[in-house]
mmCIF file of C-alpha atoms in Angstrom:
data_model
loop_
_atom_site.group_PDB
_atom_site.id
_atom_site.type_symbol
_atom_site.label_atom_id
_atom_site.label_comp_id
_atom_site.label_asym_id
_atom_site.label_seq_id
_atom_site.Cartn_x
_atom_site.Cartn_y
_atom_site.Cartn_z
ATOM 1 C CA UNK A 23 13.660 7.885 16.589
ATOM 2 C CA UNK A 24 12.564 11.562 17.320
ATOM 3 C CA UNK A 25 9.314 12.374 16.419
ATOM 4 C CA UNK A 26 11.029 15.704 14.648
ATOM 5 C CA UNK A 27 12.984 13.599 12.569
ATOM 6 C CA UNK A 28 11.716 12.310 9.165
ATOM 7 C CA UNK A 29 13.409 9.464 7.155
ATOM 8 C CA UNK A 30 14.053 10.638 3.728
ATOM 9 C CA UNK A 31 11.967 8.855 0.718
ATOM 10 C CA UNK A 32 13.785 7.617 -1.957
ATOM 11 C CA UNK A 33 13.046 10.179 -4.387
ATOM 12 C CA UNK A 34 14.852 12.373 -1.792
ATOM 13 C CA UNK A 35 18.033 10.486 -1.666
ATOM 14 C CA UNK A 36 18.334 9.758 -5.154
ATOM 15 C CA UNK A 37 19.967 6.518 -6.672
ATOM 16 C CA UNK A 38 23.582 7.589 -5.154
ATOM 17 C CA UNK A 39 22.322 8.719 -1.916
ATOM 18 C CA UNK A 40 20.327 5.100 -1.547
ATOM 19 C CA UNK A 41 23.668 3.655 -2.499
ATOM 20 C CA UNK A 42 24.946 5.609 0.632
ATOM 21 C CA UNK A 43 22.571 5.325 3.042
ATOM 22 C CA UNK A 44 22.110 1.206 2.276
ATOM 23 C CA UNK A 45 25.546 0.290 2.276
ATOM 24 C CA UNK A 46 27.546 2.831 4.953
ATOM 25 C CA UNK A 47 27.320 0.703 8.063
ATOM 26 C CA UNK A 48 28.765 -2.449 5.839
ATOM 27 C CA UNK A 49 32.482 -3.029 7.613
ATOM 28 C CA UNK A 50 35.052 -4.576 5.172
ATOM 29 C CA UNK A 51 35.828 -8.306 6.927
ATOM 30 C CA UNK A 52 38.997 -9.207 3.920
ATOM 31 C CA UNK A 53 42.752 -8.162 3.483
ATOM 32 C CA UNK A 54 41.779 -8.986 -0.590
ATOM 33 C CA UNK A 55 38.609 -6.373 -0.715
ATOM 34 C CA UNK A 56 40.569 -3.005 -2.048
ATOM 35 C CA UNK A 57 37.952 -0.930 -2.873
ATOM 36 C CA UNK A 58 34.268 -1.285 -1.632
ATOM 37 C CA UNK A 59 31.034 1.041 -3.051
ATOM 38 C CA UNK A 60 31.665 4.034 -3.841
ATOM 39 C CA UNK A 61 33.718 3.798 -7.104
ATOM 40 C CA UNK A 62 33.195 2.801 -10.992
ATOM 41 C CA UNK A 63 34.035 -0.664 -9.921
ATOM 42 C CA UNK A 64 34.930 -2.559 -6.701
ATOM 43 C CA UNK A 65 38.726 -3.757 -6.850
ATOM 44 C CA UNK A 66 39.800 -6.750 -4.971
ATOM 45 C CA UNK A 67 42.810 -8.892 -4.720
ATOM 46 C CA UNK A 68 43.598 -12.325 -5.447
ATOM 47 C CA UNK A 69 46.957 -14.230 -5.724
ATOM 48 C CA UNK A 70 48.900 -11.084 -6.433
ATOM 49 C CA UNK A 71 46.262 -9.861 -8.980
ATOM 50 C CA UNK A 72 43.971 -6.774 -8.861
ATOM 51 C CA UNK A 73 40.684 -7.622 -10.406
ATOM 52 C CA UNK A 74 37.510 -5.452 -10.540
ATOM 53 C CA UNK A 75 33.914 -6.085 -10.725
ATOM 54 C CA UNK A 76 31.129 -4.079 -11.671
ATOM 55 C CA UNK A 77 27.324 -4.688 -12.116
ATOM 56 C CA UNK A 78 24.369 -2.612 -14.071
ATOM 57 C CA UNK A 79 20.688 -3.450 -13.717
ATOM 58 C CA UNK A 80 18.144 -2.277 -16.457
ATOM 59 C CA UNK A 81 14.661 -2.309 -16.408
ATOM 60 C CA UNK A 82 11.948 -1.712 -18.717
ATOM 61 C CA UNK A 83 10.565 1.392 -18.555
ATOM 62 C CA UNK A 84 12.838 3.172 -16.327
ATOM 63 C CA UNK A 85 16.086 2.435 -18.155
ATOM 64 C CA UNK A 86 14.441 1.558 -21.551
ATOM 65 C CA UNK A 87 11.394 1.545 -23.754
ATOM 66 C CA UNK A 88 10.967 -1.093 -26.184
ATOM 67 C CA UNK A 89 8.784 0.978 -28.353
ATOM 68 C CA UNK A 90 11.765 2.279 -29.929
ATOM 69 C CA UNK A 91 14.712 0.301 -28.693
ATOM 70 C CA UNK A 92 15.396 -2.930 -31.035
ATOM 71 C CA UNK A 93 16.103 -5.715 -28.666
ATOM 72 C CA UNK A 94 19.702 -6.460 -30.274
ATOM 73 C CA UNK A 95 20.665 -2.655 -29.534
ATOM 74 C CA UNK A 96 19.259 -3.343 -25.582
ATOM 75 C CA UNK A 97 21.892 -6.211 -25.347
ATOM 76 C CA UNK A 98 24.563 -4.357 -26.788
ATOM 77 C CA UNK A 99 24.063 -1.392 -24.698
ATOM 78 C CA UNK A 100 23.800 -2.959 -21.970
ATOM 79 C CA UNK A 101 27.500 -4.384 -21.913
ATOM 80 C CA UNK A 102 28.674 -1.548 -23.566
ATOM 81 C CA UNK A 103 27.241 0.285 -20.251
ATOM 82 C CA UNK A 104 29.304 -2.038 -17.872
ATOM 83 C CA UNK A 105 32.541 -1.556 -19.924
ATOM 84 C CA UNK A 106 32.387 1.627 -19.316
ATOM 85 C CA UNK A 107 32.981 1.338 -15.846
ATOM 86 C CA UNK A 108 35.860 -0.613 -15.761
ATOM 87 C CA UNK A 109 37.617 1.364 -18.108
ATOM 88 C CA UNK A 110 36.343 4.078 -16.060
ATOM 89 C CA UNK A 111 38.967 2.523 -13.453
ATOM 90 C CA UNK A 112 42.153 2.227 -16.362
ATOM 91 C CA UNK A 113 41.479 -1.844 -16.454
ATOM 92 C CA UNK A 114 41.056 -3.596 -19.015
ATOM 93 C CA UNK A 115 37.164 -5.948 -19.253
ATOM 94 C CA UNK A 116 37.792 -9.770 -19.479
ATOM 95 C CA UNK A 117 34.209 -11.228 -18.687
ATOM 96 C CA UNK A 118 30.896 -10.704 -18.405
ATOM 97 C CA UNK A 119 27.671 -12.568 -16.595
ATOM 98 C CA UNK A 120 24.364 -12.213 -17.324
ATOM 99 C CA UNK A 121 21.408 -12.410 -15.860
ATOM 100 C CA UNK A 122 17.663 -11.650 -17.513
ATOM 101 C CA UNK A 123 14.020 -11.745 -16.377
ATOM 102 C CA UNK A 124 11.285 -11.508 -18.798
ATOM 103 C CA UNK A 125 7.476 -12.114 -19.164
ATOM 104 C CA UNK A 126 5.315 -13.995 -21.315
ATOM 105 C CA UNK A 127 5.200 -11.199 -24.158
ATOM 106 C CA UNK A 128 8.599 -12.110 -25.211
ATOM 107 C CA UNK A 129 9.399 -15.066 -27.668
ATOM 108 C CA UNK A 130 12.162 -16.952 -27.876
ATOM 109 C CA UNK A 131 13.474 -15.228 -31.082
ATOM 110 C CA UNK A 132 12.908 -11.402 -28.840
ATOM 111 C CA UNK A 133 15.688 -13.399 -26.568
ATOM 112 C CA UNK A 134 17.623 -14.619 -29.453
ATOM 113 C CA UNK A 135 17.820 -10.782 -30.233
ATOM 114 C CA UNK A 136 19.190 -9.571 -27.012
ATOM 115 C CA UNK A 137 21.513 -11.946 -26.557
ATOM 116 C CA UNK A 138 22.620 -11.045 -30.350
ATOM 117 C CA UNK A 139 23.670 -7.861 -29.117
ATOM 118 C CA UNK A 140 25.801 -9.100 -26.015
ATOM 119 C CA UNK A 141 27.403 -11.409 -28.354
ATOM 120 C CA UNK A 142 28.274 -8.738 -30.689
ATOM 121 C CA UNK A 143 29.578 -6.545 -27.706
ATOM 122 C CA UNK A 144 31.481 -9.212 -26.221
ATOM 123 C CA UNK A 145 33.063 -10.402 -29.620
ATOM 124 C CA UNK A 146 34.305 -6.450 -30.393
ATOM 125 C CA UNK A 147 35.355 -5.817 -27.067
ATOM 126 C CA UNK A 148 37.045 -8.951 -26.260
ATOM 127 C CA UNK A 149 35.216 -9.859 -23.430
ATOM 128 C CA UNK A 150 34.008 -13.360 -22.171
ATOM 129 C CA UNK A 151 30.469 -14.051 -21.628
ATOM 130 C CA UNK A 152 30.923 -17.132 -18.612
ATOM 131 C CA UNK A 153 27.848 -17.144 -17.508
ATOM 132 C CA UNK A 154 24.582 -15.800 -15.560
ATOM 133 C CA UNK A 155 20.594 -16.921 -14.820
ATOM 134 C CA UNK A 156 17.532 -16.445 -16.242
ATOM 135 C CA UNK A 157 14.116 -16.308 -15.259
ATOM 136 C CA UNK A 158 10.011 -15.476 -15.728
ATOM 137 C CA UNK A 159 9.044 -12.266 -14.745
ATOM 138 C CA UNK A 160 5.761 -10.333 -14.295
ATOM 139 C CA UNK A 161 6.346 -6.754 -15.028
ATOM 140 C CA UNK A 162 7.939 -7.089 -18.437
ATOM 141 C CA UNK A 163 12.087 -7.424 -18.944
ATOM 142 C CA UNK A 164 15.094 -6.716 -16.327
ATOM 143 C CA UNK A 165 18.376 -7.331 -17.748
ATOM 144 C CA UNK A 166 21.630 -7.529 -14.871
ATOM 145 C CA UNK A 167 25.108 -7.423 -16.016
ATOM 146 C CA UNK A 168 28.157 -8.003 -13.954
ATOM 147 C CA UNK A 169 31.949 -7.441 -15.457
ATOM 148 C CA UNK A 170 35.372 -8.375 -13.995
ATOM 149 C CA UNK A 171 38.051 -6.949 -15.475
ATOM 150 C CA UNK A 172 42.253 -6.627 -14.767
ATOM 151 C CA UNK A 173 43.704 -4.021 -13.765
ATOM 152 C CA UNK A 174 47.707 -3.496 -13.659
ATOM 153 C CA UNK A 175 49.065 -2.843 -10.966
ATOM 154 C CA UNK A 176 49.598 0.774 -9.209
ATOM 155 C CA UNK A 177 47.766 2.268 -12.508
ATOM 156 C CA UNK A 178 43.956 1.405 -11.316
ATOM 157 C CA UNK A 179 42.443 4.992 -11.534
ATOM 158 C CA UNK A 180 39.558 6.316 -8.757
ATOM 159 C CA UNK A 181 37.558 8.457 -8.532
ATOM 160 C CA UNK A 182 39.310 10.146 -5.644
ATOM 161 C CA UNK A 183 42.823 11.087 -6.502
ATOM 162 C CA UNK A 184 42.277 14.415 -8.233
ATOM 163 C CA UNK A 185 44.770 17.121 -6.954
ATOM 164 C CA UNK A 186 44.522 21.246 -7.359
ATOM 165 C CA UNK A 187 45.965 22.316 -10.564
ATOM 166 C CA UNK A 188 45.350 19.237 -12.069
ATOM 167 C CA UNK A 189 43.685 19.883 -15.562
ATOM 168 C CA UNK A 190 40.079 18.023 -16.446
ATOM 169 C CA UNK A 191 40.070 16.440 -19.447
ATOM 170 C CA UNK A 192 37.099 14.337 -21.261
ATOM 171 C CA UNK A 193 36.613 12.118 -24.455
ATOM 172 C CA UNK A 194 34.601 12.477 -27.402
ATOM 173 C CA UNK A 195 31.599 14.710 -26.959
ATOM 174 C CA UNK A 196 28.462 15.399 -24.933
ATOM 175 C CA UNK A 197 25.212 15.648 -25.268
ATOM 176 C CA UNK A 198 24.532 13.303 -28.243
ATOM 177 C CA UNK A 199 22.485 10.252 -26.194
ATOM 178 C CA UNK A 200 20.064 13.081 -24.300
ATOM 179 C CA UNK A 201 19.499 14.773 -27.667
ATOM 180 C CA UNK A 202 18.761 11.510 -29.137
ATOM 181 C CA UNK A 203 16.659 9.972 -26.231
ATOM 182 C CA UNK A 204 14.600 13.648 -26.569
ATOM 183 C CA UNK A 205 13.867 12.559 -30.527
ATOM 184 C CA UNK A 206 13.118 9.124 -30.262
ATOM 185 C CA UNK A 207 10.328 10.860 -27.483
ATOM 186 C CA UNK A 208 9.189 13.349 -29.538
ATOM 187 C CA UNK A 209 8.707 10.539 -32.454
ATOM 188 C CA UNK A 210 6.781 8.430 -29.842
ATOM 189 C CA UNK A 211 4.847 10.744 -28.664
ATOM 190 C CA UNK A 212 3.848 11.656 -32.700
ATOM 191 C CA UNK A 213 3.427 7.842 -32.793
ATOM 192 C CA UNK A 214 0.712 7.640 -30.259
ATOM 193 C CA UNK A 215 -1.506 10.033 -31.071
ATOM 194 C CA UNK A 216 -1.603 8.718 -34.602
ATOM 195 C CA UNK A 217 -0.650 5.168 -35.258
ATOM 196 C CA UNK A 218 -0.681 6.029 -38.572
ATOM 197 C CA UNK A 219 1.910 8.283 -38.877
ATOM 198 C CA UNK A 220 5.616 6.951 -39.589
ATOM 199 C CA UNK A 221 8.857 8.374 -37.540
ATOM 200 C CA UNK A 222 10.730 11.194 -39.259
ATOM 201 C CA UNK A 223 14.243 9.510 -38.192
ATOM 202 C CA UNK A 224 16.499 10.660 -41.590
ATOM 203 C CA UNK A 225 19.542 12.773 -41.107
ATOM 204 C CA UNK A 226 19.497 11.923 -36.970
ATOM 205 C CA UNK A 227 21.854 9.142 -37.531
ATOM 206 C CA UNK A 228 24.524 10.445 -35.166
ATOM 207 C CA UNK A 229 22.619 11.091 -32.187
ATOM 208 C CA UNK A 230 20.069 8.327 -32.911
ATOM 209 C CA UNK A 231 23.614 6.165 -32.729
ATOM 210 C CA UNK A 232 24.851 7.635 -29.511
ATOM 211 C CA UNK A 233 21.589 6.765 -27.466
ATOM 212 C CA UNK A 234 20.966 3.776 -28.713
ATOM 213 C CA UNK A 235 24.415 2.335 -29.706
ATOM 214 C CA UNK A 236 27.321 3.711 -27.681
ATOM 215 C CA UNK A 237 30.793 2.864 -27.703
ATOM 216 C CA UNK A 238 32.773 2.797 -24.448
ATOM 217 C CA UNK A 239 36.075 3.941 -24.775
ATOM 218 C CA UNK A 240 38.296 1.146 -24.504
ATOM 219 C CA UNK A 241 40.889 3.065 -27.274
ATOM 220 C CA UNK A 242 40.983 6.163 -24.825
ATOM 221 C CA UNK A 243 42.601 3.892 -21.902
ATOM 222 C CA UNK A 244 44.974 2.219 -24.897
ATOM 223 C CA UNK A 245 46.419 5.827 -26.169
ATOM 224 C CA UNK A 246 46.668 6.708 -22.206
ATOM 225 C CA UNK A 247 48.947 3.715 -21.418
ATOM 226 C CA UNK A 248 50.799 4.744 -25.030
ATOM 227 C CA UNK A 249 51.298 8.148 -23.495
ATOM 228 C CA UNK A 250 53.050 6.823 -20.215
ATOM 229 C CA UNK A 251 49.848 8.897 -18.580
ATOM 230 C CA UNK A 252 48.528 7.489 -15.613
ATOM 231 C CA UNK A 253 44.863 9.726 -14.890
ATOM 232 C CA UNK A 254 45.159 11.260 -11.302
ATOM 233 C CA UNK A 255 41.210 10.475 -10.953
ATOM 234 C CA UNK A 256 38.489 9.094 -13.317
ATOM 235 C CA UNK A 257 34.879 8.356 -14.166
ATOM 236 C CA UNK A 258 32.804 8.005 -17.324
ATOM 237 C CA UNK A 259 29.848 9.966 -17.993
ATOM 238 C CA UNK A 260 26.523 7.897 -17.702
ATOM 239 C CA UNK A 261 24.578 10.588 -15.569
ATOM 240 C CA UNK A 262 26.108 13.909 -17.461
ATOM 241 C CA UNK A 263 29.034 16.144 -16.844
ATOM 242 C CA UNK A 264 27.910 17.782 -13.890
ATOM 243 C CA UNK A 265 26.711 15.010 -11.394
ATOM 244 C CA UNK A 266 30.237 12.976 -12.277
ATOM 245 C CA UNK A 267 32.415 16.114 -11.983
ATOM 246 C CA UNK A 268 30.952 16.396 -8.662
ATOM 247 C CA UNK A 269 32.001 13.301 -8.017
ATOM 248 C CA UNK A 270 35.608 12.813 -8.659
ATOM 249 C CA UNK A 271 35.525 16.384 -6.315
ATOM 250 C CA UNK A 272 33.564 15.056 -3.556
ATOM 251 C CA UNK A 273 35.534 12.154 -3.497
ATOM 252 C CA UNK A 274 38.589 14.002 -3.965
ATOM 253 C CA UNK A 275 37.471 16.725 -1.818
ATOM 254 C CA UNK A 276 38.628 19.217 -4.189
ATOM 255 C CA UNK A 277 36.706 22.271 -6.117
ATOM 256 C CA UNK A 278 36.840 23.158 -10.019
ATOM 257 C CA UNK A 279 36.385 25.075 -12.560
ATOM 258 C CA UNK A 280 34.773 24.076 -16.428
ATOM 259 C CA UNK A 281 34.950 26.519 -19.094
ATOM 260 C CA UNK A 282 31.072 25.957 -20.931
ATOM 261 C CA UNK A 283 32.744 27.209 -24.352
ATOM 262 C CA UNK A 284 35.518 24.076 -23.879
ATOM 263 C CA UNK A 285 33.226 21.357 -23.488
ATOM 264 C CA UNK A 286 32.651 19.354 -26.742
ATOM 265 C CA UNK A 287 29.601 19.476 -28.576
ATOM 266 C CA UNK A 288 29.026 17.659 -32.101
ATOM 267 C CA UNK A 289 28.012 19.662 -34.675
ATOM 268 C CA UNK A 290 24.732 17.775 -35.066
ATOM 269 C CA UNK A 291 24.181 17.247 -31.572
ATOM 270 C CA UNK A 292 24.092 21.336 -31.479
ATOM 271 C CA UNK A 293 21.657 21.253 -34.910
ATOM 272 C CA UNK A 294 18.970 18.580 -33.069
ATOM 273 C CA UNK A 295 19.182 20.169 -30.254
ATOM 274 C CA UNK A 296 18.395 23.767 -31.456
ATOM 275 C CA UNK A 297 15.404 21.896 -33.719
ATOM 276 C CA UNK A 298 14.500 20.217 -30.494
ATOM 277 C CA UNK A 299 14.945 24.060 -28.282
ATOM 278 C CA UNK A 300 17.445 22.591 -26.042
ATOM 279 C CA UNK A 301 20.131 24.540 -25.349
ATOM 280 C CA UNK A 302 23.451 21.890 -26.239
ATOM 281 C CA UNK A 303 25.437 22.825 -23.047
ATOM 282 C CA UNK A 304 22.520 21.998 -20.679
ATOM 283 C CA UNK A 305 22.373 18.514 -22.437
ATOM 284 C CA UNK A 306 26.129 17.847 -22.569
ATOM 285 C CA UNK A 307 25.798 18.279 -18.514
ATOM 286 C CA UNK A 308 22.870 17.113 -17.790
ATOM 287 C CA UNK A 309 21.869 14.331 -20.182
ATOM 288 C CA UNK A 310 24.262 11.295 -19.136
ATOM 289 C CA UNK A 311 24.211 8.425 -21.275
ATOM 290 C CA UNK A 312 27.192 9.627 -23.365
ATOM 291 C CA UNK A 313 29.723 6.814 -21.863
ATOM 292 C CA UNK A 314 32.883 9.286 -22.306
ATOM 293 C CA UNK A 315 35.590 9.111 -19.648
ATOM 294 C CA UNK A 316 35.555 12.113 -17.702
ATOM 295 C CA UNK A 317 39.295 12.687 -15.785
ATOM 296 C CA UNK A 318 42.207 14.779 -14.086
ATOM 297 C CA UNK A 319 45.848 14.514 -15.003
ATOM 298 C CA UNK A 320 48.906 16.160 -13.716
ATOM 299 C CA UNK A 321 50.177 19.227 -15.637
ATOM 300 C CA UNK A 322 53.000 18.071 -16.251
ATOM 301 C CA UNK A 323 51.430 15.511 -18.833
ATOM 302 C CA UNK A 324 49.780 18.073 -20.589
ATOM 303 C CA UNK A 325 52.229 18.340 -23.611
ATOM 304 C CA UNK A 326 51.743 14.452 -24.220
ATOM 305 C CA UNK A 327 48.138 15.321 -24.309
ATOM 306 C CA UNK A 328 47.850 18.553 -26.468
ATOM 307 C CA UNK A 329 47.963 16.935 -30.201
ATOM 308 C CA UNK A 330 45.373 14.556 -29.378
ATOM 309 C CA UNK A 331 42.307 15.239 -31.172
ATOM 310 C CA UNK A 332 40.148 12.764 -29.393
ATOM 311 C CA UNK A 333 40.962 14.952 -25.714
ATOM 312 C CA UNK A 334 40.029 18.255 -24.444
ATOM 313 C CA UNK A 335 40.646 19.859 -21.552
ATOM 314 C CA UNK A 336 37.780 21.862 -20.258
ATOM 315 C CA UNK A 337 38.889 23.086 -17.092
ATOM 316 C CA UNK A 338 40.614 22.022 -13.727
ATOM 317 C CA UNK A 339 40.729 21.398 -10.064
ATOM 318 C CA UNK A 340 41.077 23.905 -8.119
ATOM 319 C CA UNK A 341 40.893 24.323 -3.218
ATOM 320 C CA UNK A 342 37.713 22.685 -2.395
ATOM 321 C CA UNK A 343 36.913 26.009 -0.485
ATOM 322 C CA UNK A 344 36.719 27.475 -3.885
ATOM 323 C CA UNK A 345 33.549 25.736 -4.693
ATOM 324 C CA UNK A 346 32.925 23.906 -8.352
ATOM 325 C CA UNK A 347 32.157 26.477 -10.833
ATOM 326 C CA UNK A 348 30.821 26.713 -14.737
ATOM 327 C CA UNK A 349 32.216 29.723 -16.212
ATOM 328 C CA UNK A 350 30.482 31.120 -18.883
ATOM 329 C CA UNK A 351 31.142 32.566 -22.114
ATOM 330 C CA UNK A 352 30.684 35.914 -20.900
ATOM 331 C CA UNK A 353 33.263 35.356 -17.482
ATOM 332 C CA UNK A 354 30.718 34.980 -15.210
ATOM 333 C CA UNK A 355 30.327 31.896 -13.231
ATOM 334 C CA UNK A 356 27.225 29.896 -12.240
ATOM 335 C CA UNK A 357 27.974 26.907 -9.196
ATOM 336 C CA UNK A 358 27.917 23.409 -10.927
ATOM 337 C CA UNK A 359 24.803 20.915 -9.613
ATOM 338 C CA UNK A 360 23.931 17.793 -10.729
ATOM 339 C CA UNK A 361 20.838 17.697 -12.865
ATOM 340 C CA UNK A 362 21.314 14.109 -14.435
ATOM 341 C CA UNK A 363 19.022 11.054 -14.300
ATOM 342 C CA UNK A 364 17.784 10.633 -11.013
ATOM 343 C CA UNK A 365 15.755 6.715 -11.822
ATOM 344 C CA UNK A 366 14.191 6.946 -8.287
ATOM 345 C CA UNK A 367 12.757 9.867 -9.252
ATOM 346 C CA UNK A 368 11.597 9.175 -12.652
ATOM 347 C CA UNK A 369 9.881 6.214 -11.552
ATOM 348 C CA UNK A 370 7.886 8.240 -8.920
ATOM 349 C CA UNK A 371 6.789 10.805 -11.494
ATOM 350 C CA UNK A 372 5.766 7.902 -13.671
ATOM 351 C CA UNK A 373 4.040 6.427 -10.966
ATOM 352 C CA UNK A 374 2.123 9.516 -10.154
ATOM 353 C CA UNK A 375 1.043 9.953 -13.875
ATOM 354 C CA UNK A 376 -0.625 6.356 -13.735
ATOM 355 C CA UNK A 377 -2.941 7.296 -10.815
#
């Protein structure tokens, strides 16, 4: 290698860029692999069937903190996390496997707890838990788990099909889990410097919900397939608005436009937010977490679209020489980069803190 050139450290690269860089010489060796890295989930083929697969990995203290998580929410969330990504893809979730690692500070009824939550996941979602591992760990708890799900032929959805005109549409709301997360810190952080003192949680019930409860949306892919609308491109938002709009145009290699004043906000997400002096729009695109499906559709399904409450369009896709734009309530436009959670990164600054 040239002494000029550096490699990058994995702050650098962040967790898609490591995904990248580890996994771009791989070559594709089977007729049944359709889709490799790079999506929601892989898709593969088997006896005339598309199936796809997706994993999540979460570890204490980067992904969650057990001072104010309860361990049935954990296993909840973390299925309701890999859900996500296959309806991300328009398929429908079938089974799960888990895997766990945890150390000596955990009993067998913390355990009982976690797998609580999976079991209450699996039994709303109708979902299949077939199996896994489990094993001792040093460093405190690492929960892994991998869905397969179905997906109908001709109507599995990636990331990369977006076309220009095509209007961008999203579920639900943003911004509730970062608003959320940011209480439950500020409570901690109240906690620890007087163990005395008791959290001031009343009246956050909404965004306490959304961080540490969330709902993928399975009926969002249901009242798509009732429409007849097949989404050009989609995602769902785990790492905010921005970083997976740039996404489906990367992938796409298209450019867009979101109107700030379209994208929906809760009116409580807005109130904690302004208590907390976080402006709502940076956390709706910059918080992640919110498990919403972010996607394109042709215009020519917008009239099925427009009397759906649970759907807004906030902008659409426009020449990828055009660049991807916010516009503001004023007109003026600001380029769109991706802020979200970078877990290299966090675990770097965390690092650096201990020394």
């Amino acid at each position: 290698m040239n002494e000029n050139e550096r490699t990058p450290d994995l702050s650098q690269l962040g967790e898609f860029g490591l995904i990248d860089h580890l996994t771009g010489q791989f070559e594709i060796q089977h007729k049944s692999t359709i889709k490799a890295v790079g999506d929601d989930a892989a898709v593969l083929n088997h006896s005339g069937s598309d199936i796809v697969v997706t994993t999540d990995l979460l570890t204490e203290g980067i992904h969650f903190n057990l001072i104010y998580t309860p361990l049935k929410h954990l296993g909840y969330k973390a299925v309701a996390a890999n859900l996500s990504d296959v309806y991300a893809m328009n398929c429908e979730p079938l089974q799960l496997v888990v895997s766990i690692a945890f150390s000596s500070k955990f009993s067998l009824e913390h355990i009982e707890s976690i797998y609580e939550g999976i079991r209450m996941a699996c039994k709303n979602y109708g979902v299949d838990m077939v199996g896994g591992d489990t094993s001792s760990s040093l460093t405190g708890l690492t929960l892994s788990i991998t869905a397969i799900g179905r997906g109908e032929k001709g109507k599995i959805t990636y990331r990369k099909g977006a076309g220009e005109n095509d209007l961008i549409c999203v579920s639900g709301d943003l911004g509730g889990a970062y608003i959320g997360l940011q209480l439950l810190e500020r409570e901690k952080s109240i906690y620890l410097s007087n163990v005395q003192t008791q959290p001031k949680l009343e009246g956050y019930d909404y965004v306490l919900e959304r961080q540490l409860k969330p709902e993928p949306r399975r009926d969002i892919v249901k009242l798509l397939q009732e429409l007849n609308i097949v989404p050009t491109s989609m995602i769902d938002i785990s790492d905010g608005l921005s970083s997976e709009t740039i996404h489906i145009t990367k992938q796409s290699n298209k450019g867009c436009r979101i109107y700030a004043d379209k994208i929906p906000i809760h009116p409580e997400t807005k109130r904690v937010a302004e208590e907390l002096n976080i402006e709502p729009t940076v956390a709706a695109l910059n918080g992640g977490e919110d498990y919403e499906l972010l996607f394109t559709i042709d215009q020519k399904d917008y009239e099925k679209l427009k009397p759906v409450q649970s759907i807004r369009v906030i902008g659409h896709i426009i020449p990828p020489e055009e660049g991807r734009h916010l516009v503001l309530g004023d007109g003026s436009t600001t380029e769109i980069i991706a802020l979200g959670w970078n877990t290299l990164r966090a675990e770097e600054d965390e690092e650096k803190r201990r020394i």
